[in-house]
Coordinates of C-alpha atoms in Angstrom, one line a residue:
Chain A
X1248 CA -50.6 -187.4 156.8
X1249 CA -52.9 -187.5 159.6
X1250 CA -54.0 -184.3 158.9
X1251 CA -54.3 -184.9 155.1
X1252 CA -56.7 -187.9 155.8
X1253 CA -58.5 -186.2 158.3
X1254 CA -59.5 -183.2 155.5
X1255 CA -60.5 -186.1 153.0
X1256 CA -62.6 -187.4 155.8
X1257 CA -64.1 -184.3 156.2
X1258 CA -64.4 -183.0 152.7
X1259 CA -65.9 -187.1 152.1
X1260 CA -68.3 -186.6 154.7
X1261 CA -69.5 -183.2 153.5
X1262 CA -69.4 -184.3 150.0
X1263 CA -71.5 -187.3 151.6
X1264 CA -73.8 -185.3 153.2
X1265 CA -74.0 -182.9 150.6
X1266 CA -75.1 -185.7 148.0
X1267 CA -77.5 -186.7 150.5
X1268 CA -79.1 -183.7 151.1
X1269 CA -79.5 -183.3 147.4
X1270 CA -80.9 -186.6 146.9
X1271 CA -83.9 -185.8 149.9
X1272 CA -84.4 -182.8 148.0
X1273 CA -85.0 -184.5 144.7
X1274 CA -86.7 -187.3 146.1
X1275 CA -89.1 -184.6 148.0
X1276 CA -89.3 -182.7 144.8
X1277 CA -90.7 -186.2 143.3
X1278 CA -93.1 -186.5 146.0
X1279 CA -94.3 -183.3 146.0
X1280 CA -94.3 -184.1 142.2
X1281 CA -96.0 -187.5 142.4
X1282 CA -98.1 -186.0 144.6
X1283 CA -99.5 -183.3 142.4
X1284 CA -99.9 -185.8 139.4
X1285 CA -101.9 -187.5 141.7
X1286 CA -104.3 -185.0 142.4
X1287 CA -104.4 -184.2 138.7
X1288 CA -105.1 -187.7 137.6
X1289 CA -107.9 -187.8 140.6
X1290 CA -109.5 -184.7 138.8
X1291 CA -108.6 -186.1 135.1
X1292 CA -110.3 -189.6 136.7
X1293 CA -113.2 -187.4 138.2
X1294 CA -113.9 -185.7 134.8
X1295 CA -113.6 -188.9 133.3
X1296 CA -116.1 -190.3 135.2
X1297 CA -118.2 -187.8 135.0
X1298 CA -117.9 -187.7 131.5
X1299 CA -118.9 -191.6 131.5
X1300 CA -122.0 -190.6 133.3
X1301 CA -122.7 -187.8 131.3
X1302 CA -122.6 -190.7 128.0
X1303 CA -124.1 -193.0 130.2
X1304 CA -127.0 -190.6 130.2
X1305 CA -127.1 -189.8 127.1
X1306 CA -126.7 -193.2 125.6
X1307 CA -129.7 -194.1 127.9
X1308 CA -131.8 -190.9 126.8
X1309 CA -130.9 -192.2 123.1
X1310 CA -131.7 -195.9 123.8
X1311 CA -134.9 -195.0 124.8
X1312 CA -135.7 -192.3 122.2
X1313 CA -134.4 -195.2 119.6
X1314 CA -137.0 -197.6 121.4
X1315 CA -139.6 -195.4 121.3
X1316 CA -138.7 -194.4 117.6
X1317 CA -138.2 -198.0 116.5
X1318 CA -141.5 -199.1 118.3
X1319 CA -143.3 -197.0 116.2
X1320 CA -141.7 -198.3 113.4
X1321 CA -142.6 -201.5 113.8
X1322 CA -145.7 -200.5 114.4
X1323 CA -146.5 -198.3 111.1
X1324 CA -144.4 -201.5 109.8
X1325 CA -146.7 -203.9 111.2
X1326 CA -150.0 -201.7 110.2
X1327 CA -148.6 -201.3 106.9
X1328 CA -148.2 -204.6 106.1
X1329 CA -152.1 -205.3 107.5
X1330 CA -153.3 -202.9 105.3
X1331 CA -151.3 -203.8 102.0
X1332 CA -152.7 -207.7 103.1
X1333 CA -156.3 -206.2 103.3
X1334 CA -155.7 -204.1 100.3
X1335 CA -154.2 -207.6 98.4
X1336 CA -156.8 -209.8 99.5
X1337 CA -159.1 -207.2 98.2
X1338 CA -157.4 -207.1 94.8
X1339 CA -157.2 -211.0 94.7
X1340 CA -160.9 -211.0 95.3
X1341 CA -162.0 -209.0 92.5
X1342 CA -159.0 -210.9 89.8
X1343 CA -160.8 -213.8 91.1
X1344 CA -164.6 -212.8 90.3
X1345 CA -163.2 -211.9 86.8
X1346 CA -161.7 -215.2 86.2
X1347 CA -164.7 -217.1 86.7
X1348 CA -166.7 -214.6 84.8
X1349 CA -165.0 -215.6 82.0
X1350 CA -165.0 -219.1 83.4
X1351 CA -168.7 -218.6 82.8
X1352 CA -168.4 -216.4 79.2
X1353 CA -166.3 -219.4 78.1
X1354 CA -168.9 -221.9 79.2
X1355 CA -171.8 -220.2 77.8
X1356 CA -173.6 -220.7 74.2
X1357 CA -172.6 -217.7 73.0
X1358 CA -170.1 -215.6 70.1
X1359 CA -167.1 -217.3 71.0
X1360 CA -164.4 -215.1 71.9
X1361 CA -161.4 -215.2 70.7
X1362 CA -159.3 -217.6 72.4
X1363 CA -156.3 -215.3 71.9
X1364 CA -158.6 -212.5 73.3
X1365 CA -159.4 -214.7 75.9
X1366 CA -155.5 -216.0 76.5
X1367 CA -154.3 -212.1 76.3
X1368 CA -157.0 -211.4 79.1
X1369 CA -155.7 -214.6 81.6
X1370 CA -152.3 -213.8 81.1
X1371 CA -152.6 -209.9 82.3
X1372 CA -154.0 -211.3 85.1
X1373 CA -151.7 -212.9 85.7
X1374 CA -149.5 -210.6 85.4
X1375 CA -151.8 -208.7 88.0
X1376 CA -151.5 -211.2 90.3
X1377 CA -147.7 -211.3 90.1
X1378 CA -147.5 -207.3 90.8
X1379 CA -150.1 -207.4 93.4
X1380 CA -146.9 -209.8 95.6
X1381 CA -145.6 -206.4 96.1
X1382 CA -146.5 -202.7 96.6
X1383 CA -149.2 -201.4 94.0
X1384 CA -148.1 -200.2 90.9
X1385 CA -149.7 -197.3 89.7
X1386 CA -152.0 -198.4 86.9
X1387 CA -153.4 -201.1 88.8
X1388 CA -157.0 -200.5 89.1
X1389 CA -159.7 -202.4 90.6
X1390 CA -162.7 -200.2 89.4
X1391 CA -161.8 -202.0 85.7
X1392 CA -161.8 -205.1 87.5
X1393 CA -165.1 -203.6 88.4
X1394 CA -166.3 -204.0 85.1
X1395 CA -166.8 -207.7 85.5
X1396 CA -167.3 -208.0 89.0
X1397 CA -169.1 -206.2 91.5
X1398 CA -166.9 -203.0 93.0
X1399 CA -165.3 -203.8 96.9
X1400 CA -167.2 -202.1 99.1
X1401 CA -164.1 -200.3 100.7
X1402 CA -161.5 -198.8 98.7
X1403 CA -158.1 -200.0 98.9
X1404 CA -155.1 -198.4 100.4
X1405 CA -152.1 -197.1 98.7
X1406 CA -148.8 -197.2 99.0
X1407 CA -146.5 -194.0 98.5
X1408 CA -142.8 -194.8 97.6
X1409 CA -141.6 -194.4 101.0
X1410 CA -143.4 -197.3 101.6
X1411 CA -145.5 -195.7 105.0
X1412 CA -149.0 -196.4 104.6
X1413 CA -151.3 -193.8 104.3
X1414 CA -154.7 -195.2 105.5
X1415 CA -156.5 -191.9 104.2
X1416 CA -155.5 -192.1 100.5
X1417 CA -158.3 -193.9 98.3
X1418 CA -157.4 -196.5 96.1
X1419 CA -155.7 -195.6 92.4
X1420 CA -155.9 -198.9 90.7
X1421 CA -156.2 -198.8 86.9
X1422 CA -155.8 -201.9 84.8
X1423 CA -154.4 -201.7 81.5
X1424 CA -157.3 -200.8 78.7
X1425 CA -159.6 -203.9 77.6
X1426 CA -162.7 -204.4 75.7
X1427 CA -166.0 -204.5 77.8
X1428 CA -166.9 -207.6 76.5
X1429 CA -164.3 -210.4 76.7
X1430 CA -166.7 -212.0 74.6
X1431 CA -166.2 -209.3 71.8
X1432 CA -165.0 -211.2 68.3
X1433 CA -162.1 -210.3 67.3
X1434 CA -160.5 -211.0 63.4
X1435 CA -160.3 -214.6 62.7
X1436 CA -156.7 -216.3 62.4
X1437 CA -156.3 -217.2 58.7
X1438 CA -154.0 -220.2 57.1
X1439 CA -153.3 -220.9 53.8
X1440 CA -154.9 -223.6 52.4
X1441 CA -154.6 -225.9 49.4
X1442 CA -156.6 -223.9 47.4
X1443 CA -153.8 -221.4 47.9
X1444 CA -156.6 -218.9 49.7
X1445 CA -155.7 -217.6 53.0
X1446 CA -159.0 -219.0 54.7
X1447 CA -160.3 -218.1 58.2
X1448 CA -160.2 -220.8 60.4
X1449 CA -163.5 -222.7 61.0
X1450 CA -165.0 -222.1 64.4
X1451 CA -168.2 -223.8 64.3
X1452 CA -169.5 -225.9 67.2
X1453 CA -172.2 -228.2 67.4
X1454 CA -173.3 -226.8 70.8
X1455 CA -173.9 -223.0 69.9
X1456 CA -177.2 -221.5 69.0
X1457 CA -176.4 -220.0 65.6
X1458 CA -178.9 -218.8 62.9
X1459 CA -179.8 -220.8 60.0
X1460 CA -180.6 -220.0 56.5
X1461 CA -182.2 -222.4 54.4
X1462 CA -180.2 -223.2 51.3
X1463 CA -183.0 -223.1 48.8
X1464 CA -181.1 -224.7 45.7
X1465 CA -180.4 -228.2 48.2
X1466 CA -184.1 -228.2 49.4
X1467 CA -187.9 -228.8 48.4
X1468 CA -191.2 -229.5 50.3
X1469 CA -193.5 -231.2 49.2
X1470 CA -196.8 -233.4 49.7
X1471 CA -198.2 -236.8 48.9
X1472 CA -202.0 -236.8 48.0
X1473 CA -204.7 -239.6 46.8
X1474 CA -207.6 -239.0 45.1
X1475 CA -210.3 -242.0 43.6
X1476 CA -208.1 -241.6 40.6
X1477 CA -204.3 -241.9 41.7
X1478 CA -201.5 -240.7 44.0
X1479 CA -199.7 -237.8 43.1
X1480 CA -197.3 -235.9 44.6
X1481 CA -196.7 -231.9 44.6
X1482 CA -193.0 -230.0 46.0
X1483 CA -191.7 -226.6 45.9
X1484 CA -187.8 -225.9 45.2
X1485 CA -188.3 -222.6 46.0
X1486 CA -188.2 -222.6 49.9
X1487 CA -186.4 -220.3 51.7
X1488 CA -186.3 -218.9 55.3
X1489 CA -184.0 -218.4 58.5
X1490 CA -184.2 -220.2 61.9
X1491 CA -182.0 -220.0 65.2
X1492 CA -181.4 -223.3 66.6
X1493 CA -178.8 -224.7 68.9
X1494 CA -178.1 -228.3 67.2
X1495 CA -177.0 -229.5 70.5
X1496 CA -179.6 -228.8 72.4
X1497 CA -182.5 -228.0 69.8
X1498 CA -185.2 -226.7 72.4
X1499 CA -183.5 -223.9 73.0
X1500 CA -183.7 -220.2 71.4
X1501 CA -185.8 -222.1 68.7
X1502 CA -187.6 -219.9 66.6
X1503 CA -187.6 -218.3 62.6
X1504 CA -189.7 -219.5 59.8
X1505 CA -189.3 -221.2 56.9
X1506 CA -191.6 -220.1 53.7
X1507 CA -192.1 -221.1 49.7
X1508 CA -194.4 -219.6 46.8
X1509 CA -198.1 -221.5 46.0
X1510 CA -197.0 -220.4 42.4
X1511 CA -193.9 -222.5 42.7
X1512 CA -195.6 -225.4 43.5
X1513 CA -196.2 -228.4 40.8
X1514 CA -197.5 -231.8 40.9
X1515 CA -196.1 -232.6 37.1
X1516 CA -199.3 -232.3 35.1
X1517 CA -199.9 -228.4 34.0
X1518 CA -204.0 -228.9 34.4
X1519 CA -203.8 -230.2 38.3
X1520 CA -201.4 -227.4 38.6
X1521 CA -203.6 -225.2 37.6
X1522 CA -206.3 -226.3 40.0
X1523 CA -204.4 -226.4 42.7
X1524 CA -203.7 -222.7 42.7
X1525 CA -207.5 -222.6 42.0
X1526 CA -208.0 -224.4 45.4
X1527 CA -205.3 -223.0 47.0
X1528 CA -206.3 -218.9 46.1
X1529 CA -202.7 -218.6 45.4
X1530 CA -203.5 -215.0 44.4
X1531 CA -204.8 -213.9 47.8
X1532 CA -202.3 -216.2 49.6
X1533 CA -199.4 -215.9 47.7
X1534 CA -197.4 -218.0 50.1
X1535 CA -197.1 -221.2 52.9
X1536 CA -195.5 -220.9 55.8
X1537 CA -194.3 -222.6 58.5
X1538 CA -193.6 -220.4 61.8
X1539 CA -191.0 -222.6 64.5
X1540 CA -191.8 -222.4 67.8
X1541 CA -190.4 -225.3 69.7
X1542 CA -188.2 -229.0 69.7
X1543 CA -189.0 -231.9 71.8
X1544 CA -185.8 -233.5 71.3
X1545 CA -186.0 -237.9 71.5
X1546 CA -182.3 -238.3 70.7
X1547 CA -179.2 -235.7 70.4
X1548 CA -176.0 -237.2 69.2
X1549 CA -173.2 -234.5 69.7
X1550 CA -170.4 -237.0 68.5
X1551 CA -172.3 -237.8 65.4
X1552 CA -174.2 -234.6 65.4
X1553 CA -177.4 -235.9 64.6
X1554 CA -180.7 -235.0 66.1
X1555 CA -184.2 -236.7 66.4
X1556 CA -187.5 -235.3 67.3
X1557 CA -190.4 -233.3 66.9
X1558 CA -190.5 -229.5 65.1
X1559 CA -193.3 -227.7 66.8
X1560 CA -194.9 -224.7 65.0
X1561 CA -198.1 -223.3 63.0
X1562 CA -198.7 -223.5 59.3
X1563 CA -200.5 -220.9 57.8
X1564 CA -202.4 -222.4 54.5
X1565 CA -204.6 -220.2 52.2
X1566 CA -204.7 -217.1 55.0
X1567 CA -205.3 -220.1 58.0
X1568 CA -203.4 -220.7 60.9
X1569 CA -203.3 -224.0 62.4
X1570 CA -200.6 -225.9 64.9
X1571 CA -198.3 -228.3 63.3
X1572 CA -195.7 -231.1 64.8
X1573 CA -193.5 -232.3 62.4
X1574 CA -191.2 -235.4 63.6
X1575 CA -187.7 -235.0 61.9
X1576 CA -184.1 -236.2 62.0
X1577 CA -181.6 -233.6 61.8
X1578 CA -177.8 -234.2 60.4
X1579 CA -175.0 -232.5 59.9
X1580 CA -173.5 -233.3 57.1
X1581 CA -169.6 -233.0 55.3
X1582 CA -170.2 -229.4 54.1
X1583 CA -171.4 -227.8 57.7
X1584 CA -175.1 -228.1 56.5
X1585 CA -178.1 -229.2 58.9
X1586 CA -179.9 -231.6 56.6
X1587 CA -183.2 -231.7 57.6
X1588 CA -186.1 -234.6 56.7
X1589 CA -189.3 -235.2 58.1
X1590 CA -193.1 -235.6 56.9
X1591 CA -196.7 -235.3 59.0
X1592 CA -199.7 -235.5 57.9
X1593 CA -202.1 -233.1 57.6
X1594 CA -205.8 -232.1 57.3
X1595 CA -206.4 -229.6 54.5
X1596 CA -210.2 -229.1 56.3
X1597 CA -208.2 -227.2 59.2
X1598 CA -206.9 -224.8 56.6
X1599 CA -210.2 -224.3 55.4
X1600 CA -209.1 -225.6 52.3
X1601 CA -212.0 -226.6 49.7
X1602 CA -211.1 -230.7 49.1
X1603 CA -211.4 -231.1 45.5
X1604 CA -214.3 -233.1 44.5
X1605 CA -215.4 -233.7 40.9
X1606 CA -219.4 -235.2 40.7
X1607 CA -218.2 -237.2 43.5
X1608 CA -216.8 -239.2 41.3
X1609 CA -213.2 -237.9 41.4
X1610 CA -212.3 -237.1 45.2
X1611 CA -209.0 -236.4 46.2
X1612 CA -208.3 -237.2 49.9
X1613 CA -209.0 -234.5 52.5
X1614 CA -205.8 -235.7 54.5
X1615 CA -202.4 -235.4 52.8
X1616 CA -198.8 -235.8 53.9
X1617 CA -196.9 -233.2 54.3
X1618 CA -192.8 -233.7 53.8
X1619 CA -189.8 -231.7 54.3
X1620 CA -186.1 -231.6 52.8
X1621 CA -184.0 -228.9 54.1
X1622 CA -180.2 -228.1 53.7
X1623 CA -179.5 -225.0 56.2
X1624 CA -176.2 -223.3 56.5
X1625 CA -175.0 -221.5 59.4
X1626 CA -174.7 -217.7 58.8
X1627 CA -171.9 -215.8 59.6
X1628 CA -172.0 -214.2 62.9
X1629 CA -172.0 -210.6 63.3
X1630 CA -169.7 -208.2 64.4
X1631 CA -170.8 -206.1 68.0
Chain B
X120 CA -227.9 -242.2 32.7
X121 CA -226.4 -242.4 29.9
X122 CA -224.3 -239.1 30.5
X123 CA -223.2 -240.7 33.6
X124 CA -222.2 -243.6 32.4
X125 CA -219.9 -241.7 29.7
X126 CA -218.5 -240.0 33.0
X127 CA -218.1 -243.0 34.7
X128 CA -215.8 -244.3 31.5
X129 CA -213.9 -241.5 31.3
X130 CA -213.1 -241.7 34.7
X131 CA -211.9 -245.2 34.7
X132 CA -210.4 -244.7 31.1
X133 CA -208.2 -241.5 32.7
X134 CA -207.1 -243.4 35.4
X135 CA -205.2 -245.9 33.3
X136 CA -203.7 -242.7 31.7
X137 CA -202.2 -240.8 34.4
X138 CA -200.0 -242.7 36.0
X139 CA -199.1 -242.3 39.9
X140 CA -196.4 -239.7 40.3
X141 CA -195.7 -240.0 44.0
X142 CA -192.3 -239.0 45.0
X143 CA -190.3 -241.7 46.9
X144 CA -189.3 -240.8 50.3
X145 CA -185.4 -241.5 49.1
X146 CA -186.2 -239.0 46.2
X147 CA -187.3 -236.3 48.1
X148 CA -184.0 -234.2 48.7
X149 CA -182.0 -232.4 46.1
X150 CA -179.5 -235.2 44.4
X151 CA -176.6 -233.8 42.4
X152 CA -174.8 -235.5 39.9
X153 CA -171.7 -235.8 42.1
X154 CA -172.9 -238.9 43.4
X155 CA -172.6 -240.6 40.6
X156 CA -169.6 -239.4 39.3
X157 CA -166.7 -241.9 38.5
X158 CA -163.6 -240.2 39.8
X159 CA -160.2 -240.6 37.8
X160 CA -156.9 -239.4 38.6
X161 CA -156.5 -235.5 36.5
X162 CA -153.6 -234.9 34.8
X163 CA -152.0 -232.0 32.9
X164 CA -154.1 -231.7 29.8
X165 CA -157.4 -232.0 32.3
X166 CA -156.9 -228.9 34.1
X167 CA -157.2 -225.4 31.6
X168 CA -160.1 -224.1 31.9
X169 CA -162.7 -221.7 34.1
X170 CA -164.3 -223.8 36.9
X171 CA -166.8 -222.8 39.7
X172 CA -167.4 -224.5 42.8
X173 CA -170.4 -227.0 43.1
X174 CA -169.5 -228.6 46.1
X175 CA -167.6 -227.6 49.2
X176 CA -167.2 -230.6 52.1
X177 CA -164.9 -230.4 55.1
X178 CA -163.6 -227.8 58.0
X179 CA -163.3 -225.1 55.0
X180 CA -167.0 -225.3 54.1
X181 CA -167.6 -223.4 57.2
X182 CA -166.4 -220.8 55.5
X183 CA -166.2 -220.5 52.0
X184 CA -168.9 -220.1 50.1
X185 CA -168.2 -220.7 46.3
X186 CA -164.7 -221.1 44.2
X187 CA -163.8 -219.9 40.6
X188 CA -160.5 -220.7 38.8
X189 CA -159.8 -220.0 35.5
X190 CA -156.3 -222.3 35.1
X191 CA -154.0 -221.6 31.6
X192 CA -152.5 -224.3 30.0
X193 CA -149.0 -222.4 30.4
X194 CA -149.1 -223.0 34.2
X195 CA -150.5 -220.3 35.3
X196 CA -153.8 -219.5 36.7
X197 CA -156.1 -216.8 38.7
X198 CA -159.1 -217.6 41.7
X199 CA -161.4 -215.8 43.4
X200 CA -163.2 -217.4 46.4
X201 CA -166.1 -216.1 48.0
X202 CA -165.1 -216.0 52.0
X203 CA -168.3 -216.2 54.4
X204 CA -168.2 -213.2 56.7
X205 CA -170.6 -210.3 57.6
X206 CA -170.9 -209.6 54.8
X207 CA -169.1 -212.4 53.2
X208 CA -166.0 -211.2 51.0
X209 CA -164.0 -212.2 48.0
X210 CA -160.3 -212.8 47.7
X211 CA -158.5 -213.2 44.6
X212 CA -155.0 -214.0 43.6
X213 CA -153.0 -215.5 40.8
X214 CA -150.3 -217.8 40.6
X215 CA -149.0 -221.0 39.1
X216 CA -150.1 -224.3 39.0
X217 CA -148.6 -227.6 38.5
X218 CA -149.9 -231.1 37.7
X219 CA -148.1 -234.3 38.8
X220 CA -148.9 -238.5 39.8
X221 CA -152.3 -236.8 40.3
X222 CA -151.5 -234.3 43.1
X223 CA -151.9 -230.5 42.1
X224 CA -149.7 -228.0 43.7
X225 CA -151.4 -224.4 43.5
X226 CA -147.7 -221.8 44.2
X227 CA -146.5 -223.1 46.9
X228 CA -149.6 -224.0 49.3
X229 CA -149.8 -227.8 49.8
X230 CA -150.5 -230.4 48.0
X231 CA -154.3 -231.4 46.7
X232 CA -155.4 -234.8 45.0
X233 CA -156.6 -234.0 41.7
X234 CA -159.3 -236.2 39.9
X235 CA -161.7 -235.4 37.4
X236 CA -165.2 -237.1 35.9
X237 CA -166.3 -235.5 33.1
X238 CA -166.4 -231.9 33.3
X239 CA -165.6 -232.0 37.0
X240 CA -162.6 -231.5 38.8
X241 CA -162.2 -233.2 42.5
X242 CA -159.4 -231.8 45.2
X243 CA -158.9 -233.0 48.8
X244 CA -156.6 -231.7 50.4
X245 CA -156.4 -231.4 54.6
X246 CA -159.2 -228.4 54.7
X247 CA -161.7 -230.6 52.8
X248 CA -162.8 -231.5 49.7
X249 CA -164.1 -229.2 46.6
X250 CA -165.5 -229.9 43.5
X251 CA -165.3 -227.5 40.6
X252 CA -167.1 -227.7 37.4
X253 CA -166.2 -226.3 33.9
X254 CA -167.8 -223.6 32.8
X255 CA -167.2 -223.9 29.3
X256 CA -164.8 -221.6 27.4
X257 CA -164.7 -217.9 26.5

């Protein structure tokens, strides 16, 4: 028994020691394990860190390549926008030097555009002006801008679709088609009227110089006279003529004549007829005539368009020429007609005309008195 | 002397014969017998016939220059105006007309007072005023 439990001691402790031995051997094999997983991971942690530093660099070289790249972005940016605000303000200059040219075309005496002409004309530029917010469109030209105001002295810069600048390209900058003259007529609107005729509208103004032709069936000129025996009076209703007159303001652009036959003239008795043409050589001087040169206007009455003053001008009597001022009121009346009335005298001596004189007995006054009645009608304008 | 005294006579005596003919300043322009005319409302029997334009007042005498109708008592009727232009133009067209309380309705354009004096036929209508004349049959 003794024995027996001294062998299991033995064969215990063995088994004991054995077990232990094992167990240092694995735990060395761990170490030894540990150990070389620790030097890997120190090389894995080296390589890692250098491979951080090798980003590191990298990242760095690319941060400042992107700066440097970026900075020149903003840059061309920054230019670019400069140049497009130059090349705007440019554009906005010349859109505004056509508006008030045809601020001025409006205001001016002349052929009245059409104010649909006129209205197509504002709106595309405004339209202009709304493209011009952004990058140029092609067919946006300032050279037809040009047309009505004086060409920039630089030319403008444009923009490709990348949307760099390119400071060396000229200016392409075409606006859409137009007449050269905004002030070119174009067909009247027409609206059916009670007649049941399509009728182009009326345009007439007061305040436009327009020229006049005398409506010879409304007018006659004529002239008192006194002689020892009576007063008589002699009138043409054969005058006719043209004149350009602004009604509103009558000095200006006056001019035209106004004419009638001697042969046409009668006095109501067929034997002083007959010596008047005697007296008169109506078969050298066929006709009188009255040449307009100026107005001196005393009153001008655009609401009632009526006019008062004095017709300057020369008569020319029997083949003589001698200045004439002729105070006369001037209306326009329901039908769109100038109705013009006045009278002078005048001294038929200063036409050289022989007064007639019968034994001295029968004189007739050297000094009659001249008197005008005038319808005139506006003629149409014409087409440029 | 006595030959001057004979001259003298005559003179005097041929005064008292023709009388003083001068024209009165209010008589000096052209007068048409418009003025004068006493204006009636038209009605249906008034209207057939060919008129022409005597008078044109208002915004359309700016622009038209004379008027002819030639209206058929069955209602119908044919124009020609004379438009101002360079050079001035006509227009024609026919249509129908009709006649009612004095308002004439020419197709379907808008109503025109009708009123007549005589031989003369008044409209007014918004563009103005026109006055046509008969002239006569044919």
């Amino acid at each position: 028994m003794k024995k027996l439990l001294l062998a299991v001691g033995f064969l215990a402790l063995l088994a004991w020691t054995a077990v232990g031995v094992l167990v240092w051997k694995d735990l060395g094999q761990r170490a030894e394990q540990m150990q070389e997983s620790a030097s890997a991971g120190d090389q894995r942690l080296a390589l890692l860190a250098d491979d951080v530093a090798s980003l590191h660099t990298d990242l760095k070289g690319l941060t400042e390549t992107l700066n440097g790249g970026l900075g020149g972005l903003a840059d061309s940016l920054a230019q670019g926008s400069k140049d497009r605000g130059a090349a705007q303000a440019k554009r906005m200059d010349a859109l505004a030097a056509a508006v008030d040219r045809i601020g001025q075309e409006l205001a001016a005496p002349k052929d009245e555009p059409a104010l649909a002409e006129f209205g197509a004309r504002l709106d595309r530029i405004a339209a202009l002006l709304e493209e011009g917010k952004g990058p140029a469109p092609e067919g946006l030209s300032s050279d037809a801008l040009a047309e009505a105001t004086p060409e920039p002295s630089e030319p403008t810069l444009a923009v490709a679709d990348s949307g760099r600048v390119s400071p060396a390209e000229p200016a392409v900058v075409e606006v859409p088609a137009e007449p050269a003259s905004a002030l070119e007529p174009s067909p009247a609107p027409t609206h059916r009227s009670f007649l049941s005729f399509q009728l182009p509208s009326d345009d007439f103004h007061f305040d436009e110089l327009r020229r006049w032709r005398i409506l010879t069936d409304l007018s006659r000129v004529g002239f008192d006279g006194s002689s020892t025996i009576h007063d008589f009076s002699g009138a043409s209703s054969e005058v006719e003529g043209t004149f350009d007159a602004n009604p509103a303001r009558p000095g200006d652009g006056l001019g035209g004549s106004i004419s009638f036959p001697v042969a046409s003239m009668t006095t109501g008795l067929a034997g002083r007829d007959d010596e008047m043409m005697g007296v008169l050589d109506a078969k050298q001087f066929p006709r009188i005539t009255l040449a307009l040169s100026g107005f001196d206007a005393t009153k001008v009455d655009g609401e009632g368009q009526a006019i008062e003053g004095t017709v300057h001008g020369t008569m020319t009597i029997r083949g003589a020429t001698h200045p004439v001022d002729v105070p006369v009121t001037i209306q326009l009346d329901s039908g769109h007609r100038l109705l013009i009335e006045g009278e002078t005298p005048l001294d038929l001596t200063d036409f050289k005309v022989p007064v007639p004189n019968k034994a001295g007995l029968i004189k007739m006054d050297k000094e009659v008195h001249l008197w005008v009645s005038l319808r005139a009608r506006a003629m149409a304008r014409k087409a440029s | 002397m006595r030959r001057l005294l004979a001259i003298v006579v005559l003179a005097v005596g041929a005064s008292g014969c023709i009388p003083s003919n001068v024209v009165a300043p209010e008589d000096r322009g052209v007068r048409t017998a418009i003025e004068d005319a006493l204006w009636v409302p038209a009605e249906d029997g008034d209207l057939p016939g060919f008129y022409a334009s005597e008078s044109i007042q208002g915004a359309m005498a700016g622009v038209l220059l004379r008027v002819f109708y030639l209206f058929g008592e069955g209602g119908a009727y044919t124009g020609a105006a004379l438009i101002d232009g360079t050079p001035p133009s006509f227009q024609v067209l026919s249509g129908s007309w009709a006649l009612a309380d004095g308002s004439l309705r020419l197709d379907d354009a808008g109503p025109a007072r009708a009123e007549r004096a005589g031989d003369r036929l008044r409209l007014n209508g918004p563009d103005g005023q026109i006055v046509l004349v008969r002239q006569g049959s044919f």
